[in-house]
PDB file of C-alpha atoms in Angstrom:
ATOM      1  CA  MET A   1      17.860  87.535  77.818  1.00 36.00           C
ATOM      2  CA  SER A   2      18.369  88.243  81.531  1.00 44.00           C
ATOM      3  CA  ALA A   3      15.872  90.045  83.602  1.00 46.00           C
ATOM      4  CA  ASN A   4      18.119  92.743  84.514  1.00 52.00           C
ATOM      5  CA  THR A   5      18.695  93.401  80.906  1.00 50.00           C
ATOM      6  CA  LEU A   6      15.062  93.831  80.070  1.00 58.00           C
ATOM      7  CA  PRO A   7      14.156  97.431  79.076  1.00 65.00           C
ATOM      8  CA  GLY A   8      11.599  99.156  81.347  1.00 67.00           C
ATOM      9  CA  LEU A   9      12.222  96.721  84.327  1.00 74.00           C
ATOM     10  CA  PRO A  10      14.204  98.004  87.201  1.00 83.00           C
ATOM     11  CA  ALA A  11      17.539  96.117  87.758  1.00 89.00           C
ATOM     12  CA  PRO A  12      17.418  93.797  90.416  1.00 94.00           C
ATOM     13  CA  VAL A  13      19.090  94.151  93.810  1.00 96.00           C
ATOM     14  CA  ILE A  14      21.582  91.304  94.126  1.00 98.00           C
ATOM     15  CA  ALA A  15      23.535  91.221  97.358  1.00 98.00           C
ATOM     16  CA  GLY A  16      26.901  89.808  97.708  1.00 98.00           C
ATOM     17  CA  LEU A  17      27.100  87.357 100.649  1.00 98.00           C
ATOM     18  CA  LEU A  18      30.758  86.495 101.383  1.00 98.00           C
ATOM     19  CA  LEU A  19      31.331  83.937 103.976  1.00 97.00           C
ATOM     20  CA  ALA A  20      34.667  84.641 105.594  1.00 96.00           C
ATOM     21  CA  ALA A  21      34.341  82.964 109.095  1.00 94.00           C
ATOM     22  CA  GLY A  22      36.483  79.860 108.723  1.00 88.00           C
ATOM     23  CA  GLY A  23      39.301  79.389 111.154  1.00 86.00           C
ATOM     24  CA  GLY A  24      41.877  77.419 108.801  1.00 80.00           C
ATOM     25  CA  ARG A  25      41.837  74.211 111.021  1.00 78.00           C
ATOM     26  CA  ARG A  26      43.940  72.429 108.309  1.00 78.00           C
ATOM     27  CA  LEU A  27      46.179  75.588 108.049  1.00 79.00           C
ATOM     28  CA  GLY A  28      47.326  75.369 111.592  1.00 74.00           C
ATOM     29  CA  GLY A  29      44.582  77.742 112.830  1.00 75.00           C
ATOM     30  CA  ARG A  30      45.233  80.586 110.577  1.00 82.00           C
ATOM     31  CA  PRO A  31      42.088  82.352 109.869  1.00 89.00           C
ATOM     32  CA  LYS A  32      41.400  82.142 106.122  1.00 92.00           C
ATOM     33  CA  ALA A  33      40.255  85.803 105.709  1.00 94.00           C
ATOM     34  CA  LEU A  34      43.733  86.994 106.840  1.00 94.00           C
ATOM     35  CA  LEU A  35      45.504  84.843 104.401  1.00 93.00           C
ATOM     36  CA  SER A  36      47.990  87.280 102.321  1.00 90.00           C
ATOM     37  CA  HIS A  37      47.053  87.616  98.732  1.00 91.00           C
ATOM     38  CA  HIS A  38      48.797  90.323  96.689  1.00 90.00           C
ATOM     39  CA  GLY A  39      49.971  91.698  99.933  1.00 91.00           C
ATOM     40  CA  ARG A  40      46.685  92.094 101.435  1.00 93.00           C
ATOM     41  CA  PRO A  41      44.129  89.913 103.441  1.00 94.00           C
ATOM     42  CA  LEU A  42      42.419  87.350 101.376  1.00 95.00           C
ATOM     43  CA  VAL A  43      38.976  88.879 102.347  1.00 97.00           C
ATOM     44  CA  GLU A  44      39.633  92.042 100.551  1.00 97.00           C
ATOM     45  CA  ASN A  45      40.117  90.354  97.476  1.00 96.00           C
ATOM     46  CA  ALA A  46      36.808  88.367  97.634  1.00 97.00           C
ATOM     47  CA  VAL A  47      35.071  91.761  98.448  1.00 97.00           C
ATOM     48  CA  ARG A  48      36.703  93.563  95.371  1.00 97.00           C
ATOM     49  CA  VAL A  49      35.518  90.604  93.139  1.00 97.00           C
ATOM     50  CA  LEU A  50      31.833  90.596  94.257  1.00 98.00           C
ATOM     51  CA  ARG A  51      31.920  94.740  93.982  1.00 97.00           C
ATOM     52  CA  GLU A  52      33.520  94.457  90.532  1.00 97.00           C
ATOM     53  CA  ALA A  53      30.941  91.847  89.221  1.00 97.00           C
ATOM     54  CA  GLY A  54      28.112  94.068  90.227  1.00 96.00           C
ATOM     55  CA  CYS A  55      26.690  92.793  93.621  1.00 97.00           C
ATOM     56  CA  GLY A  56      25.308  95.321  96.003  1.00 95.00           C
ATOM     57  CA  PRO A  57      24.793  95.493  98.894  1.00 97.00           C
ATOM     58  CA  LEU A  58      28.002  93.524 100.203  1.00 98.00           C
ATOM     59  CA  HIS A  59      27.553  91.629 103.506  1.00 98.00           C
ATOM     60  CA  VAL A  60      30.552  89.812 104.950  1.00 98.00           C
ATOM     61  CA  VAL A  61      30.282  86.996 107.612  1.00 98.00           C
ATOM     62  CA  LEU A  62      33.293  86.975 109.996  1.00 97.00           C
ATOM     63  CA  GLY A  63      33.938  84.235 112.751  1.00 95.00           C
ATOM     64  CA  ALA A  64      37.585  83.250 113.583  1.00 91.00           C
ATOM     65  CA  SER A  65      39.764  86.246 114.778  1.00 92.00           C
ATOM     66  CA  ALA A  66      36.847  88.565 113.743  1.00 94.00           C
ATOM     67  CA  ALA A  67      38.319  91.293 115.734  1.00 95.00           C
ATOM     68  CA  GLU A  68      41.635  91.175 114.055  1.00 95.00           C
ATOM     69  CA  VAL A  69      39.961  90.769 110.618  1.00 96.00           C
ATOM     70  CA  ARG A  70      37.977  93.996 111.268  1.00 96.00           C
ATOM     71  CA  GLU A  71      41.305  95.774 112.272  1.00 96.00           C
ATOM     72  CA  ARG A  72      43.446  94.534 109.517  1.00 95.00           C
ATOM     73  CA  ALA A  73      41.184  94.339 106.556  1.00 96.00           C
ATOM     74  CA  ASP A  74      39.833  97.293 104.552  1.00 96.00           C
ATOM     75  CA  LEU A  75      35.893  96.036 104.461  1.00 97.00           C
ATOM     76  CA  THR A  76      34.811  99.865 103.610  1.00 96.00           C
ATOM     77  CA  GLY A  77      31.380  99.696 102.246  1.00 96.00           C
ATOM     78  CA  CYS A  78      30.393  96.269 103.531  1.00 97.00           C
ATOM     79  CA  VAL A  79      28.184  95.409 106.450  1.00 98.00           C
ATOM     80  CA  VAL A  80      30.200  93.194 108.591  1.00 98.00           C
ATOM     81  CA  VAL A  81      28.397  90.663 110.941  1.00 97.00           C
ATOM     82  CA  ASP A  82      29.894  88.186 113.240  1.00 97.00           C
ATOM     83  CA  ASN A  83      28.903  84.560 113.831  1.00 96.00           C
ATOM     84  CA  PRO A  84      29.706  83.600 117.183  1.00 94.00           C
ATOM     85  CA  ALA A  85      28.804  79.866 116.179  1.00 93.00           C
ATOM     86  CA  TRP A  86      31.395  79.765 113.166  1.00 93.00           C
ATOM     87  CA  ALA A  87      33.117  76.398 114.528  1.00 89.00           C
ATOM     88  CA  GLU A  88      29.953  74.994 113.923  1.00 91.00           C
ATOM     89  CA  GLY A  89      30.364  74.924 110.242  1.00 89.00           C
ATOM     90  CA  MET A  90      29.398  76.801 107.096  1.00 90.00           C
ATOM     91  CA  GLY A  91      25.635  76.298 107.529  1.00 93.00           C
ATOM     92  CA  SER A  92      25.700  78.700 110.635  1.00 94.00           C
ATOM     93  CA  SER A  93      27.582  81.557 108.806  1.00 95.00           C
ATOM     94  CA  LEU A  94      25.096  81.194 105.701  1.00 96.00           C
ATOM     95  CA  ARG A  95      22.170  81.411 108.180  1.00 96.00           C
ATOM     96  CA  VAL A  96      23.683  84.586 109.947  1.00 96.00           C
ATOM     97  CA  GLY A  97      24.480  85.974 106.620  1.00 97.00           C
ATOM     98  CA  LEU A  98      20.972  85.375 105.091  1.00 97.00           C
ATOM     99  CA  ALA A  99      19.457  86.937 108.297  1.00 97.00           C
ATOM    100  CA  SER A 100      21.660  90.056 107.948  1.00 97.00           C
ATOM    101  CA  LEU A 101      20.094  90.751 104.531  1.00 97.00           C
ATOM    102  CA  ALA A 102      16.418  90.704 106.071  1.00 93.00           C
ATOM    103  CA  GLY A 103      15.097  94.088 105.256  1.00 90.00           C
ATOM    104  CA  VAL A 104      17.591  95.428 102.718  1.00 95.00           C
ATOM    105  CA  GLY A 105      15.326  94.885  99.804  1.00 95.00           C
ATOM    106  CA  ALA A 106      17.334  92.626  97.780  1.00 97.00           C
ATOM    107  CA  ASP A 107      15.804  90.297  95.353  1.00 98.00           C
ATOM    108  CA  ALA A 108      18.588  87.545  95.667  1.00 98.00           C
ATOM    109  CA  ALA A 109      21.953  86.678  97.209  1.00 98.00           C
ATOM    110  CA  LEU A 110      25.064  85.960  95.535  1.00 98.00           C
ATOM    111  CA  VAL A 111      27.153  83.682  98.021  1.00 98.00           C
ATOM    112  CA  SER A 112      30.899  83.267  97.588  1.00 97.00           C
ATOM    113  CA  LEU A 113      33.607  81.646  99.929  1.00 96.00           C
ATOM    114  CA  VAL A 114      36.578  83.767 100.762  1.00 96.00           C
ATOM    115  CA  ASP A 115      39.080  80.845  99.954  1.00 95.00           C
ATOM    116  CA  GLN A 116      38.670  80.725  96.351  1.00 96.00           C
ATOM    117  CA  PRO A 117      40.695  83.460  94.748  1.00 95.00           C
ATOM    118  CA  GLY A 118      40.703  81.608  91.586  1.00 95.00           C
ATOM    119  CA  ILE A 119      37.160  82.738  90.917  1.00 97.00           C
ATOM    120  CA  GLY A 120      37.044  86.328  89.714  1.00 97.00           C
ATOM    121  CA  ALA A 121      34.543  88.917  88.805  1.00 98.00           C
ATOM    122  CA  ALA A 122      34.082  87.458  85.409  1.00 98.00           C
ATOM    123  CA  ALA A 123      32.640  84.191  86.771  1.00 98.00           C
ATOM    124  CA  VAL A 124      30.452  86.063  89.355  1.00 98.00           C
ATOM    125  CA  ALA A 125      28.931  88.400  86.761  1.00 98.00           C
ATOM    126  CA  ARG A 126      27.980  85.337  84.681  1.00 98.00           C
ATOM    127  CA  VAL A 127      26.120  83.806  87.481  1.00 98.00           C
ATOM    128  CA  LEU A 128      24.539  87.048  88.273  1.00 97.00           C
ATOM    129  CA  ALA A 129      23.102  87.245  84.814  1.00 97.00           C
ATOM    130  CA  ALA A 130      21.126  83.898  85.401  1.00 97.00           C
ATOM    131  CA  TYR A 131      18.737  85.781  87.993  1.00 97.00           C
ATOM    132  CA  ARG A 132      15.417  85.829  86.411  1.00 96.00           C
ATOM    133  CA  SER A 133      13.050  86.420  89.615  1.00 96.00           C
ATOM    134  CA  PRO A 134      13.206  86.018  93.478  1.00 97.00           C
ATOM    135  CA  ALA A 135      12.517  82.319  93.030  1.00 97.00           C
ATOM    136  CA  SER A 136      15.877  82.073  90.708  1.00 98.00           C
ATOM    137  CA  LEU A 137      18.342  79.413  91.789  1.00 98.00           C
ATOM    138  CA  ALA A 138      21.685  79.125  89.895  1.00 98.00           C
ATOM    139  CA  ALA A 139      25.332  78.091  90.458  1.00 98.00           C
ATOM    140  CA  ALA A 140      28.381  78.060  88.857  1.00 98.00           C
ATOM    141  CA  ALA A 141      29.829  75.001  87.289  1.00 98.00           C
ATOM    142  CA  TYR A 142      33.212  73.786  86.467  1.00 97.00           C
ATOM    143  CA  ASP A 143      33.349  71.176  83.768  1.00 95.00           C
ATOM    144  CA  GLY A 144      29.768  70.412  84.630  1.00 94.00           C
ATOM    145  CA  GLU A 145      30.192  69.959  88.456  1.00 95.00           C
ATOM    146  CA  ARG A 146      28.095  72.541  90.580  1.00 96.00           C
ATOM    147  CA  GLY A 147      30.540  74.863  92.540  1.00 95.00           C
ATOM    148  CA  HIS A 148      30.482  78.408  93.994  1.00 96.00           C
ATOM    149  CA  PRO A 149      29.445  81.140  93.749  1.00 98.00           C
ATOM    150  CA  VAL A 150      25.604  80.201  94.021  1.00 98.00           C
ATOM    151  CA  LEU A 151      22.537  82.685  93.390  1.00 98.00           C
ATOM    152  CA  PHE A 152      19.535  82.309  95.569  1.00 98.00           C
ATOM    153  CA  GLY A 153      16.582  84.332  95.029  1.00 98.00           C
ATOM    154  CA  ALA A 154      15.079  85.921  98.044  1.00 98.00           C
ATOM    155  CA  ASP A 155      11.989  83.601  98.086  1.00 97.00           C
ATOM    156  CA  ARG A 156      14.377  80.643  98.859  1.00 97.00           C
ATOM    157  CA  TRP A 157      16.169  82.216 101.776  1.00 97.00           C
ATOM    158  CA  ALA A 158      13.711  81.025 104.473  1.00 95.00           C
ATOM    159  CA  ASP A 159      13.949  77.255 103.417  1.00 95.00           C
ATOM    160  CA  ILE A 160      17.931  77.499 103.074  1.00 95.00           C
ATOM    161  CA  ALA A 161      18.268  78.996 106.628  1.00 93.00           C
ATOM    162  CA  GLU A 162      16.127  76.230 108.003  1.00 92.00           C
ATOM    163  CA  THR A 163      18.174  73.674 106.512  1.00 91.00           C
ATOM    164  CA  ALA A 164      21.604  74.763 106.666  1.00 91.00           C
ATOM    165  CA  THR A 165      23.569  73.022 109.275  1.00 83.00           C
ATOM    166  CA  GLY A 166      26.955  72.027 109.992  1.00 80.00           C
ATOM    167  CA  ASP A 167      29.270  72.127 107.067  1.00 79.00           C
ATOM    168  CA  GLN A 168      26.143  71.243 104.667  1.00 78.00           C
ATOM    169  CA  GLY A 169      25.584  75.060 103.774  1.00 85.00           C
ATOM    170  CA  ALA A 170      22.610  74.895 101.097  1.00 92.00           C
ATOM    171  CA  ARG A 171      23.311  71.476 100.093  1.00 90.00           C
ATOM    172  CA  VAL A 172      20.093  70.078 101.291  1.00 91.00           C
ATOM    173  CA  HIS A 173      18.123  72.979  99.466  1.00 94.00           C
ATOM    174  CA  LEU A 174      20.028  72.239  96.327  1.00 94.00           C
ATOM    175  CA  LYS A 175      19.215  68.585  96.490  1.00 93.00           C
ATOM    176  CA  ARG A 176      15.618  69.018  96.851  1.00 94.00           C
ATOM    177  CA  HIS A 177      15.373  71.460  94.096  1.00 96.00           C
ATOM    178  CA  ALA A 178      17.928  70.026  91.819  1.00 94.00           C
ATOM    179  CA  GLY A 179      15.625  70.507  89.007  1.00 96.00           C
ATOM    180  CA  GLU A 180      15.148  74.028  89.283  1.00 97.00           C
ATOM    181  CA  LEU A 181      18.808  74.717  89.388  1.00 97.00           C
ATOM    182  CA  THR A 182      20.547  76.515  86.513  1.00 97.00           C
ATOM    183  CA  LEU A 183      24.064  75.644  86.093  1.00 98.00           C
ATOM    184  CA  VAL A 184      26.249  78.371  84.671  1.00 98.00           C
ATOM    185  CA  GLU A 185      29.430  76.962  83.315  1.00 98.00           C
ATOM    186  CA  CYS A 186      32.468  78.865  84.195  1.00 98.00           C
ATOM    187  CA  GLY A 187      35.321  76.537  83.869  1.00 96.00           C
ATOM    188  CA  ASP A 188      36.511  78.783  80.922  1.00 97.00           C
ATOM    189  CA  ILE A 189      37.043  81.821  82.969  1.00 97.00           C
ATOM    190  CA  ALA A 190      37.666  80.602  86.652  1.00 97.00           C
ATOM    191  CA  GLU A 191      39.299  78.032  88.792  1.00 94.00           C
ATOM    192  CA  ALA A 192      37.324  76.747  91.790  1.00 93.00           C
ATOM    193  CA  TRP A 193      40.362  75.573  93.955  1.00 92.00           C
ATOM    194  CA  ASP A 194      40.016  76.132  97.690  1.00 91.00           C
ATOM    195  CA  ILE A 195      42.645  77.019 100.058  1.00 91.00           C
ATOM    196  CA  ASP A 196      42.376  74.263 102.732  1.00 87.00           C
ATOM    197  CA  THR A 197      45.833  72.802 103.345  1.00 87.00           C
ATOM    198  CA  PRO A 198      49.298  74.201 103.736  1.00 86.00           C
ATOM    199  CA  PRO A 199      50.234  73.037 100.132  1.00 86.00           C
ATOM    200  CA  ASP A 200      47.419  75.246  98.741  1.00 88.00           C
ATOM    201  CA  LEU A 201      49.150  78.465 100.319  1.00 87.00           C
ATOM    202  CA  ALA A 202      51.425  78.214  97.132  1.00 87.00           C
ATOM    203  CA  ARG A 203      48.554  79.127  94.959  1.00 87.00           C
ATOM    204  CA  LEU A 204      48.301  82.451  96.716  1.00 87.00           C
ATOM    205  CA  ALA A 205      50.305  85.372  95.136  1.00 73.00           C
TER     206      ALA A 205
END
């Protein structure tokens, strides 16, 4: 039984942290947040998924074409932060995102990527249910292989921010603490493909 279902205990506050800063270099410089999906910017889909899964508050990290994303995408109800160093890789966006969560009282952060629309609210909710304490560490798995989203208890944020560099993201922390990681199989309800290259655009509706 998850901690957030135990009677008499307050529900944990699990923030949704969406990393949406990528410039789409292999897509000819088309910012991933603004790719069209069901007629709207892809970033809106990712925010909706986090919201429907039960994450809150919602923080969105923008980078490439941030001003245009703010103008074109409906991010109502989100805390939107800019990462001026987005070109350095995912690690910098993760650091900016975790810093933005300081002081909001969240027990954990559920980190997702803007370019994985095959991962819906059902998978995110399944990973959320793995929360046990501010030391929790959990990730979705697809056929046993670790993927996104990833849940980081608040006690882990400082170490993750310290080791997140380049495109490594939280990989250093995850490798160091592999024995503490709970893998949550989601391959039956989600697909973990990325929108990285022009052929991948065919996956978008």
